Structure formats: structure tokens, C-alpha cells
mmCIF file of C-alpha atoms (C1' of nucleotides) in Angstrom:
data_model
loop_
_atom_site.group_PDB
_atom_site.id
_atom_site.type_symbol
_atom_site.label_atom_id
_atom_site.label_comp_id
_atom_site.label_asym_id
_atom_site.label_seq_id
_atom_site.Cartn_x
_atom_site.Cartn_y
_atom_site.Cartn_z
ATOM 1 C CA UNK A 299 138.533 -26.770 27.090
ATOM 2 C CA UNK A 300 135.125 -26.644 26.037
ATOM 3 C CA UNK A 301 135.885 -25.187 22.360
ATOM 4 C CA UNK A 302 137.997 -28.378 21.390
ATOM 5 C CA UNK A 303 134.778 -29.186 19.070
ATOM 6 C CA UNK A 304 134.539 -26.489 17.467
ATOM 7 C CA UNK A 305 133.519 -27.537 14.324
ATOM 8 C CA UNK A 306 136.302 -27.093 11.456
ATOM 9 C CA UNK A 307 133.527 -26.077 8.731
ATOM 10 C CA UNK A 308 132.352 -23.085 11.093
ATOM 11 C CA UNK A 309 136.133 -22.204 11.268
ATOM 12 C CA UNK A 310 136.625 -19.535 8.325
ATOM 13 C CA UNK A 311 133.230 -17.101 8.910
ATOM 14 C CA UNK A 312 134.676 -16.308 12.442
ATOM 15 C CA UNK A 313 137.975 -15.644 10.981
ATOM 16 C CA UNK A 314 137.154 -13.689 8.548
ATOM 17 C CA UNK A 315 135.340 -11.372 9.858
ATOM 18 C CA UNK A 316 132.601 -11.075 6.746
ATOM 19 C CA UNK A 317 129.906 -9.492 8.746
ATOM 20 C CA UNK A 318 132.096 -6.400 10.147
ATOM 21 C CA UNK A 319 133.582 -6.185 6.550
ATOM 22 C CA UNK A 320 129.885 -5.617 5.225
ATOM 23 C CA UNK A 321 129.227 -3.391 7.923
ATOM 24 C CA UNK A 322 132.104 -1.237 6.835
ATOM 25 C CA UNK A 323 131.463 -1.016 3.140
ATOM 26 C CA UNK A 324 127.469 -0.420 4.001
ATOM 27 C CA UNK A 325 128.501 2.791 5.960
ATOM 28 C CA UNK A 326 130.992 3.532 3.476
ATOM 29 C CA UNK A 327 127.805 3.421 1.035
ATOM 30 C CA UNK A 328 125.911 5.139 2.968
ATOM 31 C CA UNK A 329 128.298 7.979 3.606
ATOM 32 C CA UNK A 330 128.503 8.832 -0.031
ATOM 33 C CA UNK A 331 125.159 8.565 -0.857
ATOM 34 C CA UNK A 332 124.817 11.183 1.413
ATOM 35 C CA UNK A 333 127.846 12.887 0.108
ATOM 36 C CA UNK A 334 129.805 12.474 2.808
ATOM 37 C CA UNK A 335 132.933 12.488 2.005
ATOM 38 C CA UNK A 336 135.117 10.983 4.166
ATOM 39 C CA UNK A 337 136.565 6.956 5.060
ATOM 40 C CA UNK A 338 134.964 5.164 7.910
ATOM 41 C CA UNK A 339 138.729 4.490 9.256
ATOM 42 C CA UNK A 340 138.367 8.801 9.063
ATOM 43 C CA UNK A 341 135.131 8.564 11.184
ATOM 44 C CA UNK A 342 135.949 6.033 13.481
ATOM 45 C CA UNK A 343 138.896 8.769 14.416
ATOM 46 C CA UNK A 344 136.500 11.624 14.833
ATOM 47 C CA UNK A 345 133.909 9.427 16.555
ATOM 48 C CA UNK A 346 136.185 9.102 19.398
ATOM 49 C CA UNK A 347 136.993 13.063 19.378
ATOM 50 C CA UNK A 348 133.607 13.775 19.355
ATOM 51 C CA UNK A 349 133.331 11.798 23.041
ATOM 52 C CA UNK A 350 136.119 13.354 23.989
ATOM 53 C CA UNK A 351 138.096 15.966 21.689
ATOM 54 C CA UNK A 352 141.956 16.527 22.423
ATOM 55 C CA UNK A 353 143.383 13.085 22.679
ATOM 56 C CA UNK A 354 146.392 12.687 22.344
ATOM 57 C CA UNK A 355 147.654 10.720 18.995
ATOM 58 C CA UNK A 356 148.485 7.769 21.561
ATOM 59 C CA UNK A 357 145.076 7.668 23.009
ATOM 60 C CA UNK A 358 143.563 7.478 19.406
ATOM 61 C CA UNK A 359 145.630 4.518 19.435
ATOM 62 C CA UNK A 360 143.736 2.723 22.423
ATOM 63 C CA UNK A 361 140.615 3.776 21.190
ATOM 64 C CA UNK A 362 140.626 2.289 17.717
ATOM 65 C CA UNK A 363 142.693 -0.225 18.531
ATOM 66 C CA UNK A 364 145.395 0.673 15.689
ATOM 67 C CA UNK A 365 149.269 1.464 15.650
ATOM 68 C CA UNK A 366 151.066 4.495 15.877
ATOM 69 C CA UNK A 367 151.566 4.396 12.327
ATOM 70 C CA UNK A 368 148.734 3.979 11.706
ATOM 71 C CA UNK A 369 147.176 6.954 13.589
ATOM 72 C CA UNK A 370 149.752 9.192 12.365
ATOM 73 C CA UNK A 371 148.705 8.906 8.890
ATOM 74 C CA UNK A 372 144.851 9.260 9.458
ATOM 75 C CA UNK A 373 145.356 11.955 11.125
ATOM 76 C CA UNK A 374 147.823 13.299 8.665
ATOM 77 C CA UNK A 375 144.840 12.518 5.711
ATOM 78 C CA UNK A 376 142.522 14.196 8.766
ATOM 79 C CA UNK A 377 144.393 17.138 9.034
ATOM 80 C CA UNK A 378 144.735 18.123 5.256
ATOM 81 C CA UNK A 379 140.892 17.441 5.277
ATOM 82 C CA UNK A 380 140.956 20.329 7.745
ATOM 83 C CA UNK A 381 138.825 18.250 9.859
ATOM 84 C CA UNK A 382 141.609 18.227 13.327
ATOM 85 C CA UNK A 383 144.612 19.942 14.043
ATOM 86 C CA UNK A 384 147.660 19.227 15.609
ATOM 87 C CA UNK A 385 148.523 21.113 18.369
ATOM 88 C CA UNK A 386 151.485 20.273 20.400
ATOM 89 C CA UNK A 387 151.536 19.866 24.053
ATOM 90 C CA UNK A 388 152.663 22.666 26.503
ATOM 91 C CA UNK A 389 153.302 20.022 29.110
ATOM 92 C CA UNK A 390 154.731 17.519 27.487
ATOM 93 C CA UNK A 391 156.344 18.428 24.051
ATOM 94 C CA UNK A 392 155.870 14.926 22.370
ATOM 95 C CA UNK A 393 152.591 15.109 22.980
ATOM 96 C CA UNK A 394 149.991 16.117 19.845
ATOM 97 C CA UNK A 395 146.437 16.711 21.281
ATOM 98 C CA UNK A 396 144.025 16.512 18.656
ATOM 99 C CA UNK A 397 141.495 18.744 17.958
ATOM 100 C CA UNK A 398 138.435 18.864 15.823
ATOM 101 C CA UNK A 399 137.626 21.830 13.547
ATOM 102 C CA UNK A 400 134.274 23.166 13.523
ATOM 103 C CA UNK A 401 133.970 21.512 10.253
ATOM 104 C CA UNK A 402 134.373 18.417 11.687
ATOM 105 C CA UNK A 403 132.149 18.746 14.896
ATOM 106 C CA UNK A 404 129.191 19.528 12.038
ATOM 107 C CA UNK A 405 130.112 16.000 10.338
ATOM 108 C CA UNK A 406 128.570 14.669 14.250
ATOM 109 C CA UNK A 407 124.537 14.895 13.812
ATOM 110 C CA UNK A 408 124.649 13.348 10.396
ATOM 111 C CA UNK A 409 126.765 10.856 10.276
ATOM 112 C CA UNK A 410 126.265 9.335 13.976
ATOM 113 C CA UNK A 411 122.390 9.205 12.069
ATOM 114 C CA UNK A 412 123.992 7.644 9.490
ATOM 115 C CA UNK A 413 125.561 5.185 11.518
ATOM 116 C CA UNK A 414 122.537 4.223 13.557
ATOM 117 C CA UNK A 415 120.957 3.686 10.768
ATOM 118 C CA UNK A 416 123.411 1.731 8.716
ATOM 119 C CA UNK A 417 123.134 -0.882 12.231
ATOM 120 C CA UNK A 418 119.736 -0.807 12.039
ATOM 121 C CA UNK A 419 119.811 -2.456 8.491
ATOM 122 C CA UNK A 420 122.646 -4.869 10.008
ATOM 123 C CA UNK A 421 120.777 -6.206 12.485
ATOM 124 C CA UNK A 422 117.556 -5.907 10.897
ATOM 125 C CA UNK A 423 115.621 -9.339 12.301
ATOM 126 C CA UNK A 424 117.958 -9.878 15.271
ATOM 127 C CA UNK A 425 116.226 -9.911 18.636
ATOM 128 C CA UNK A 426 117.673 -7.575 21.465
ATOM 129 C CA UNK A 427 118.812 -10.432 23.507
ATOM 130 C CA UNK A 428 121.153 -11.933 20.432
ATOM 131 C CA UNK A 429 122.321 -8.688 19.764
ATOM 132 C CA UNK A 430 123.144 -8.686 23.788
ATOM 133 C CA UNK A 431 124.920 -12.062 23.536
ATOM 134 C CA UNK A 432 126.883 -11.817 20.281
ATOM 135 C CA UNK A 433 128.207 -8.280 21.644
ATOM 136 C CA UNK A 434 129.115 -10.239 25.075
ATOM 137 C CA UNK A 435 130.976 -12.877 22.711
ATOM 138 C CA UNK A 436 133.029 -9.704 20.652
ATOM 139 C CA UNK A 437 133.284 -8.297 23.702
ATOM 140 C CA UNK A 438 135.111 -12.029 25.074
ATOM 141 C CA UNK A 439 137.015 -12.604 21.814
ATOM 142 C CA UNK A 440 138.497 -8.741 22.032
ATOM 143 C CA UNK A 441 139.246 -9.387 25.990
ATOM 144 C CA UNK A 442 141.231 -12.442 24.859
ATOM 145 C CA UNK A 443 143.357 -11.300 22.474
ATOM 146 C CA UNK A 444 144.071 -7.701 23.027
ATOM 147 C CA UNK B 226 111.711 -1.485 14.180
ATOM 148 C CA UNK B 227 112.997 -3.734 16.710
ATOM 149 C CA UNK B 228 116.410 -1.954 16.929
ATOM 150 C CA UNK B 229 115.535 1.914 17.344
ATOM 151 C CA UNK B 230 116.757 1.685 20.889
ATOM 152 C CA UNK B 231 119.898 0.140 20.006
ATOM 153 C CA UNK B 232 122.211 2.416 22.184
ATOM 154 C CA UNK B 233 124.643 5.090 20.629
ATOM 155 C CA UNK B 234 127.312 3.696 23.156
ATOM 156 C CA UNK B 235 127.291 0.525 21.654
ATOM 157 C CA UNK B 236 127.601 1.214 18.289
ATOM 158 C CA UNK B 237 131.255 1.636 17.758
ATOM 159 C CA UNK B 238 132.173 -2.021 18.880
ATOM 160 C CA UNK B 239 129.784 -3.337 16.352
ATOM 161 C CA UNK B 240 130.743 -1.321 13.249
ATOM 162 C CA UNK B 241 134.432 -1.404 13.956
ATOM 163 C CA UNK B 242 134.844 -4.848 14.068
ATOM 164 C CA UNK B 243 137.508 -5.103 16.732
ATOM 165 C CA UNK B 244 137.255 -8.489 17.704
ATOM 166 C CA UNK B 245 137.965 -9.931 13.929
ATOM 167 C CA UNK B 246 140.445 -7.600 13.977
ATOM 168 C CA UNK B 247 141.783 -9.039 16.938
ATOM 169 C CA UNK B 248 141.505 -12.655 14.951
ATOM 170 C CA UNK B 249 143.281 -11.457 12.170
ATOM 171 C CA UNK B 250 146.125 -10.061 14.126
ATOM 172 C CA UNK B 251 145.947 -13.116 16.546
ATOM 173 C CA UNK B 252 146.243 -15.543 13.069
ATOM 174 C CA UNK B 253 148.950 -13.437 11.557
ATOM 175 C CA UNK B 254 151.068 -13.308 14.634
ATOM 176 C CA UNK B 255 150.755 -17.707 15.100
ATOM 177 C CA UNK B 256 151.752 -18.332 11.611
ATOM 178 C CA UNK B 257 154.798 -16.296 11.962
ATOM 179 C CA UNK B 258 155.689 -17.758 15.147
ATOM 180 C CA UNK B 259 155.395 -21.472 13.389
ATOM 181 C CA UNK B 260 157.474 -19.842 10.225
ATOM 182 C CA UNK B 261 154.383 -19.902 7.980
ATOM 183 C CA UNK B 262 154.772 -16.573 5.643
ATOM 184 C CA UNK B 263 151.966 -16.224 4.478
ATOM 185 C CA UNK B 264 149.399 -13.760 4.844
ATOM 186 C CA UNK B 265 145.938 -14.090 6.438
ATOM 187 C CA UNK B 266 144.191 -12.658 2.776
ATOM 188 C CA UNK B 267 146.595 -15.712 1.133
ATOM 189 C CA UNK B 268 145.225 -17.813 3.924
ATOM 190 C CA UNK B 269 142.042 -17.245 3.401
ATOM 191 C CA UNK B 270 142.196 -18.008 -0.550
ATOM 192 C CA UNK B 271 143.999 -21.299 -0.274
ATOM 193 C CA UNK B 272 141.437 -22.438 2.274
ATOM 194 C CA UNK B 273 138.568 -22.489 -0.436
ATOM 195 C CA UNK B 274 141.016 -24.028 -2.356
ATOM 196 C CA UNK B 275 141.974 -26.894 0.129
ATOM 197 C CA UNK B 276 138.191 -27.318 -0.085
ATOM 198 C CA UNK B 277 137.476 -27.364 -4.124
ATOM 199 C CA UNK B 278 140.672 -27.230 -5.928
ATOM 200 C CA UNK B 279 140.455 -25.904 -9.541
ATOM 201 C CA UNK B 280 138.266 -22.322 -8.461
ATOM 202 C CA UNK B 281 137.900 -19.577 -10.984
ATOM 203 C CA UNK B 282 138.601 -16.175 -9.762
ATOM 204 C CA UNK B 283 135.165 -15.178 -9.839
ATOM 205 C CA UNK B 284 134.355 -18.137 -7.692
ATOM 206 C CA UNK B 285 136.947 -16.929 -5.192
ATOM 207 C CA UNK B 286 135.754 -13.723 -5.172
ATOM 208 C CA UNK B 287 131.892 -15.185 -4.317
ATOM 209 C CA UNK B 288 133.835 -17.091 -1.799
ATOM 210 C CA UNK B 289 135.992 -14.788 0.227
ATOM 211 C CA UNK B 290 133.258 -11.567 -0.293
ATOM 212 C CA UNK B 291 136.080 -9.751 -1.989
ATOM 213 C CA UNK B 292 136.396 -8.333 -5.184
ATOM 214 C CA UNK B 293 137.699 -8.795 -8.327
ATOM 215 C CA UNK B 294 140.897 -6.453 -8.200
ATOM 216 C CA UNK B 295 141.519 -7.832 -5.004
ATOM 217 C CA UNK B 296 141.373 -11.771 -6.381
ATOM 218 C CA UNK B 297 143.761 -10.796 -9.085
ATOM 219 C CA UNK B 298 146.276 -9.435 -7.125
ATOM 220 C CA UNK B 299 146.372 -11.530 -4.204
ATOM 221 C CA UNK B 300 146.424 -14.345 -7.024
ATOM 222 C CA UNK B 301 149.334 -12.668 -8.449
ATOM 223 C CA UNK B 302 151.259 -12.867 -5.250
ATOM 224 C CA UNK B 303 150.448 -16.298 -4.277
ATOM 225 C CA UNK B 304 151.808 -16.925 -7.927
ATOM 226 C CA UNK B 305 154.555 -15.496 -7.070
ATOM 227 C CA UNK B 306 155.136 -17.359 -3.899
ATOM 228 C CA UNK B 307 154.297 -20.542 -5.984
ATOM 229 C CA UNK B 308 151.652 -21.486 -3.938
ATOM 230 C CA UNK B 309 148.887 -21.620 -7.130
ATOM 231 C CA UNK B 310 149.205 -21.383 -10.912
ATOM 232 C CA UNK B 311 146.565 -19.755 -13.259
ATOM 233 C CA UNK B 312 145.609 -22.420 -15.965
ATOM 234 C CA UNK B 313 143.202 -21.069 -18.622
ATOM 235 C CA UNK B 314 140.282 -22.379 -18.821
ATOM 236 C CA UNK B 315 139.638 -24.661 -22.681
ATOM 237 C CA UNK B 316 135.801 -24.093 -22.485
ATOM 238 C CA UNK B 317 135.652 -20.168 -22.013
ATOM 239 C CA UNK B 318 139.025 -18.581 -22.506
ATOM 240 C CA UNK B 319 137.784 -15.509 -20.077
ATOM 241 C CA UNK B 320 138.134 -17.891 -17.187
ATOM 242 C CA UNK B 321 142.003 -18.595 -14.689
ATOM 243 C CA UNK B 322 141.099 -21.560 -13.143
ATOM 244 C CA UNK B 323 143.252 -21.376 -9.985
ATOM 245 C CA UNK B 324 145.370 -24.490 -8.626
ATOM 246 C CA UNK B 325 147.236 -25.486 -5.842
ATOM 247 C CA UNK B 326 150.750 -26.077 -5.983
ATOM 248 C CA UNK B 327 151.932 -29.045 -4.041
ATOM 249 C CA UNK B 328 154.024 -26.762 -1.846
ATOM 250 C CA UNK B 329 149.992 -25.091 -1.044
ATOM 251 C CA UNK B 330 148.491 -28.671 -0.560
ATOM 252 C CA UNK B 331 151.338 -29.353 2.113
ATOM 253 C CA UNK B 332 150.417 -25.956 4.076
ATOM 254 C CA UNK B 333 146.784 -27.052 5.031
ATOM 255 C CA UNK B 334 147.056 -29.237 8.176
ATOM 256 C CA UNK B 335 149.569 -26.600 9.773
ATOM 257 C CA UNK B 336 147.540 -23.886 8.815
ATOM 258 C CA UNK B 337 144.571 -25.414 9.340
ATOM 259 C CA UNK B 338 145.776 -26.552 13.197
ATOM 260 C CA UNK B 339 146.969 -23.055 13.583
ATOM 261 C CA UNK B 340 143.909 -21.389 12.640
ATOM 262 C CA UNK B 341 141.548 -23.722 15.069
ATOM 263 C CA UNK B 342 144.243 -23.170 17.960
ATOM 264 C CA UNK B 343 143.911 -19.467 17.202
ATOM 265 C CA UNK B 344 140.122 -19.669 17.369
ATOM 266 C CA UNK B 345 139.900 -21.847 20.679
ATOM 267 C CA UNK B 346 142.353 -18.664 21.892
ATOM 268 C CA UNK B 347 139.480 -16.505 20.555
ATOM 269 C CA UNK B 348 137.084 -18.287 22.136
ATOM 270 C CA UNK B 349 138.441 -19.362 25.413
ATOM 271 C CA UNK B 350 135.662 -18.767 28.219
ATOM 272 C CA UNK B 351 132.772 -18.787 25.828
ATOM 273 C CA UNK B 352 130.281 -21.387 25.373
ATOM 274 C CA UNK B 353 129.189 -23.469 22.785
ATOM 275 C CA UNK B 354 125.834 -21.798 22.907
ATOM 276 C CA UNK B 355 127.127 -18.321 22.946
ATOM 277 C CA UNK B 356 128.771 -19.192 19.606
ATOM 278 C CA UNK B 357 125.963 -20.595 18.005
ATOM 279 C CA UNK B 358 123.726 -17.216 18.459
ATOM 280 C CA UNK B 359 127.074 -15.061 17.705
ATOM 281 C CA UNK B 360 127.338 -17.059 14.119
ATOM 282 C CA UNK B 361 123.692 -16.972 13.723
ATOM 283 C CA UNK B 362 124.089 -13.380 14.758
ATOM 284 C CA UNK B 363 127.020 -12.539 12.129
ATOM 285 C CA UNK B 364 125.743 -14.402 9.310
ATOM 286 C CA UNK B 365 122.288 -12.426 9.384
ATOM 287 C CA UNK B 366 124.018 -9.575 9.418
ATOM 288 C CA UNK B 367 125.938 -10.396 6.453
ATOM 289 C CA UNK B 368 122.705 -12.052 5.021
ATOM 290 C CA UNK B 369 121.111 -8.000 5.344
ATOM 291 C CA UNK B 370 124.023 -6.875 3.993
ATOM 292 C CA UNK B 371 125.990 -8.080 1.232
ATOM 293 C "C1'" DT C 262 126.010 -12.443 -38.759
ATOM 294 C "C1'" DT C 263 126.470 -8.220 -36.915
ATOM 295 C "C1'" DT C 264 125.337 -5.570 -32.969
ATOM 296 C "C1'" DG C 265 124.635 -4.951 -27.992
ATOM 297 C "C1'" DA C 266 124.932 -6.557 -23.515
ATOM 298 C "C1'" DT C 267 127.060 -9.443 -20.091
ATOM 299 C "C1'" DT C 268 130.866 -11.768 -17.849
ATOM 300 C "C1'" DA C 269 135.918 -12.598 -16.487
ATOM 301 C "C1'" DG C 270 139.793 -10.619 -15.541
ATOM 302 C "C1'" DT C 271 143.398 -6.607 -15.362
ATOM 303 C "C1'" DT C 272 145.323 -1.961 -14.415
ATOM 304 C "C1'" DG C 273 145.602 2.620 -12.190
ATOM 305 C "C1'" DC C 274 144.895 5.278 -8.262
ATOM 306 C "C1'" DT C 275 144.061 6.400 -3.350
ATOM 307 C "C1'" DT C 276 143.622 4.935 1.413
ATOM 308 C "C1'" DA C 277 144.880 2.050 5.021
ATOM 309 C "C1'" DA C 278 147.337 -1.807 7.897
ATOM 310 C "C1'" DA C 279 151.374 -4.095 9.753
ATOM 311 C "C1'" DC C 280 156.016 -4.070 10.998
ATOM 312 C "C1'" DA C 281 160.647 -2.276 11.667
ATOM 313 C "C1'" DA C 282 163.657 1.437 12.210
ATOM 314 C "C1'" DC C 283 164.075 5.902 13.416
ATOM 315 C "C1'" DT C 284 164.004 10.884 16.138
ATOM 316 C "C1'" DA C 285 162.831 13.570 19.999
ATOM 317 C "C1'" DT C 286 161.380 14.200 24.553
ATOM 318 C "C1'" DA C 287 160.728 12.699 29.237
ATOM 319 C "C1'" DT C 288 161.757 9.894 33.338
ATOM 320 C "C1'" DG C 289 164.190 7.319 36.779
ATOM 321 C "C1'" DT C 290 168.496 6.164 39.088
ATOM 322 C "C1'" DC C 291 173.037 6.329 40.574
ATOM 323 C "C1'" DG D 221 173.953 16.056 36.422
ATOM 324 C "C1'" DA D 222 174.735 11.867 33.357
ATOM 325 C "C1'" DC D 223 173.150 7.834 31.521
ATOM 326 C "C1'" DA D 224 169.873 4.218 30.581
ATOM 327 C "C1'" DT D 225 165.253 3.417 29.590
ATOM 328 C "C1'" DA D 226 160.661 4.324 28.298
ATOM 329 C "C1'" DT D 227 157.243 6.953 25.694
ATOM 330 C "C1'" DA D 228 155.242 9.784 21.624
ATOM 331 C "C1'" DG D 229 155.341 10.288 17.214
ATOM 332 C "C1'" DT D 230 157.278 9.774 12.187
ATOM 333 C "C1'" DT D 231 159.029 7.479 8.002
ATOM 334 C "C1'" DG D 232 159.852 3.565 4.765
ATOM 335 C "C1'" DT D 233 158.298 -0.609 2.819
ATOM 336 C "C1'" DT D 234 155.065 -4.293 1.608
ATOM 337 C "C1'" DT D 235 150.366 -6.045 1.298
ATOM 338 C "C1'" DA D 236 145.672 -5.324 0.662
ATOM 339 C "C1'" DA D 237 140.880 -2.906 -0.130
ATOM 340 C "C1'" DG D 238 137.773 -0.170 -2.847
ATOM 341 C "C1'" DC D 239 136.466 2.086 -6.884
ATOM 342 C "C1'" DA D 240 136.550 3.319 -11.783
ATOM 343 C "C1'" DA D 241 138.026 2.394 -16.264
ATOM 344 C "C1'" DC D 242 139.582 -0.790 -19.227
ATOM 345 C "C1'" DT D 243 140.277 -5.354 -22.525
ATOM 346 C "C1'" DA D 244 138.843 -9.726 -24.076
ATOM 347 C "C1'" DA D 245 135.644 -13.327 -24.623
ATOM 348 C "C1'" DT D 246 130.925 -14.993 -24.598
ATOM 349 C "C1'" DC D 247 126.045 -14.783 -25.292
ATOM 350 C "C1'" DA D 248 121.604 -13.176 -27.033
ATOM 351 C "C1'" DA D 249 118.698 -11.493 -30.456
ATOM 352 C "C1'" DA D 250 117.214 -9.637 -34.452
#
DNA sequence: TTTGATTAGTTGCTTAAACAACTATATGTC
DNA sequence: GACATATAGTTGTTTAAGCAACTAATCAAA
């Protein structure tokens, strides 16, 4: 168990999770300094639609790792954005696929630019290789607990 | 600028923070299975307590990178649960210094076990040098960011 | 010593997360 | 085909975050 040492003092910054929490509210910054107006929990939906539009409400799930709930609701707050639409399955009628409106898939450009360039101020003075082995350790930590 | 080429791909992982999201779940889920109700943003308050007792809410704020609504209210419910009391401060009568009940002071060594046992689950398969560049990773970026 | 600015904390409002309970549809089995 | 089970999605409730607007106390400066 080679963690047993893990030094106690060290303990609450992993927990936490301070640096993804100023990640979040940078972008969130950024966004609205560029007036756009939506919630990174909103983008991080649309991000995923964008790679692949029509998932289904329970694929939105997997990919952003959130509950049903959960997805229901940003999509509702999505939907009366009119950035996706609900449209029900023919196949398998408790299905929703999700699709992006064209106001949506022009949100793309900017705010992926946005987002690369909210990282870039993140990791501003961290060498590609630390970058490769903290993302292999988030990467671990996720695999664990998932 | 080191981080141009920082892939598209990868940039969800990093801005989403899914692994302390994983932690937080992780936490949540072992203190409810050792019939600790509290919650992880209570958690995380008492532990700077545990550390210096008699904080003002400003101080916790500084401490847990949240802000000032957020102190008040999760103050008010750990008030509620009886876990701290508010004692105004007799040099500037702006300030709540914040104690610890003794019913808090007995919750730290659980918590505290459950929170390290909870991390080494986090953790399991990655080494002690991994972790040291991952923390020196995460606190830069907080370092660029807050 | 009054005025202006700063600091500490609170309240209102909107969005979101977590969990349980629920409805509706689909599937598998006898 | 009927019944049990699983899956997709919704609703209700509590807790918390983020932001703006607010009150009260302190400090600084003329």
C-alpha cells in the first residue's frame, strides 16, 4: 500500500478540489467578459454535442459524469435557452436525443477559443511532461472511483 | 507559450474536474456509510477549524477559496447542527469568530481517518512521485488562478 | 469630527448537485 | 401473452455556489 504515508497536511488540497474550482470560475469569467452568456455546467453539455450531437439524455449522463437529475434539468435550462431540443425517439419512445440548435453550434468557435485559452492561463509555467503526469494521475483517481 | 499545443481532446478532463468530483462523491458516500451526516462543504470548514480553532469567517473564506455568502450559510447550518457557535468578536464587533462545539472536536479522528482512507482509495496504483508533480501541478494552477 | 472608503457579514435570487421516489416504456422469461 | 425486471427520464427536497445589493462597524484623512 504504498499511499499509507501520505502525508495528513497534503490531505485537504486533493480533496478539495481548489484548482478545478478556479478553473471553473476563470471560464465562467471569461465567458462573460466575452458576453457569453451561458454556465460552464451549460457548456460542458454542449461540448459533448458538439463531438457528437443527438445523445441521448442518458449518454449526457456518461459523458459529464452527472445524474439523471441532473441532466434533465440542464437540459431543461438548455432547452428554454433554445440552445437543444428534445426530440423523442422513433425507436425507442423513452429515449430523448438531443439536438443542438444552430444557435448553439455558433456558441462552438468561440467558446472552445475561450476554453483553450482559459487552460492556457491554468497551466501557464507547467512543463508538457507535468501536465502529462498530473492528467495520468486524474485520469487514475477517476478510474478508481467511478 | 509553452502550452499552445495543448490538445483540444484533452481539455475537457482538465476543466471539468472529474476526478475531485469523484473525491467528493467518494468522501460523501464513506461518511454516510460510517453514519457521519455531515456534508463534505461542513467537512471541509471544521477541518480548518480542527487546525486553528477560533477562525473568523473571513478567515474561512481565505481558507476554503469560497466566498462570503457561502461561509455564512454553511456557518448557519453547522449552527444549526451544533457543530460551531458564532461568538462576536470584543475588539471589532464586525467580526463571528467561529468555534467548535465539543460534539465538532469529537468528529475529527473519524473524519479525519475517513478522509485519508478515501484518499489512499483515490490514490491506489499511483506513486508517491506521481503525487508530488500532480500537487505541484494543482497548486500552480490555482497559484495562476485565484 | 465629519466625511469617505474599506472591511465583515447578511440577504435575495438563480443555477446546480445529490438522493429518493416516481412514471413510462422496453425486455426477458415462463 | 403475462409478469417481473431493467432502463430512460421526471419531480420533490435539501444543500451549496456565485453574484449583486445591502447593513454595520472600522479606519483614514482632512
Amino acid at each position: 500500500m504504498s499511499n499509507n504515508q501520505f502525508k495528513k497536511g497534503e490531505l485537504y488540497s486533493f480533496i478539495t478540489g481548489k484548482a478545478s474550482t478556479a478553473i471553473a470560475r476563470r471560464l465562467q469569467k471569461n465567458f462573460k467578459q466575452s458576453n457569453v452568456d451561458i454556465t460552464i455546467e451549460q457548456w460542458s453539455v454542449l461540448y459533448h454535442l458538439w463531438k457528437e450531437d443527438g445523445l441521448s439524455q442518458q449518454q449526457l449522463c456518461d459523458a459529464t459524469f452527472r445524474d439523471k437529475p441532473s441532466i434533465t434539468r440542464l437540459v431543461d435550462n438548455l432547452e428554454r435557452l433554445k440552445l437543444v431540443r428534445r426530440v423523442a425517439s422513433k425507436d425507442d419512445r423513452r429515449i430523448n436525443m438531443i439536438y443542438l440548435t444552430t444557435a448553439a453550434q455558433q456558441l462552438q468557435e468561440q467558446t472552445m477559443n475561450i476554453a483553450n485559452q482559459t487552460l492556457n492561463e491554468a497551466l501557464d509555467g507547467v512543463t508538457n511532461g507535468q501536465i502529462e503526469i498530473a492528467k495520468e494521475v486524474l485520469q487514475n483517481v477517476y478510474d478508481n472511483l467511478k
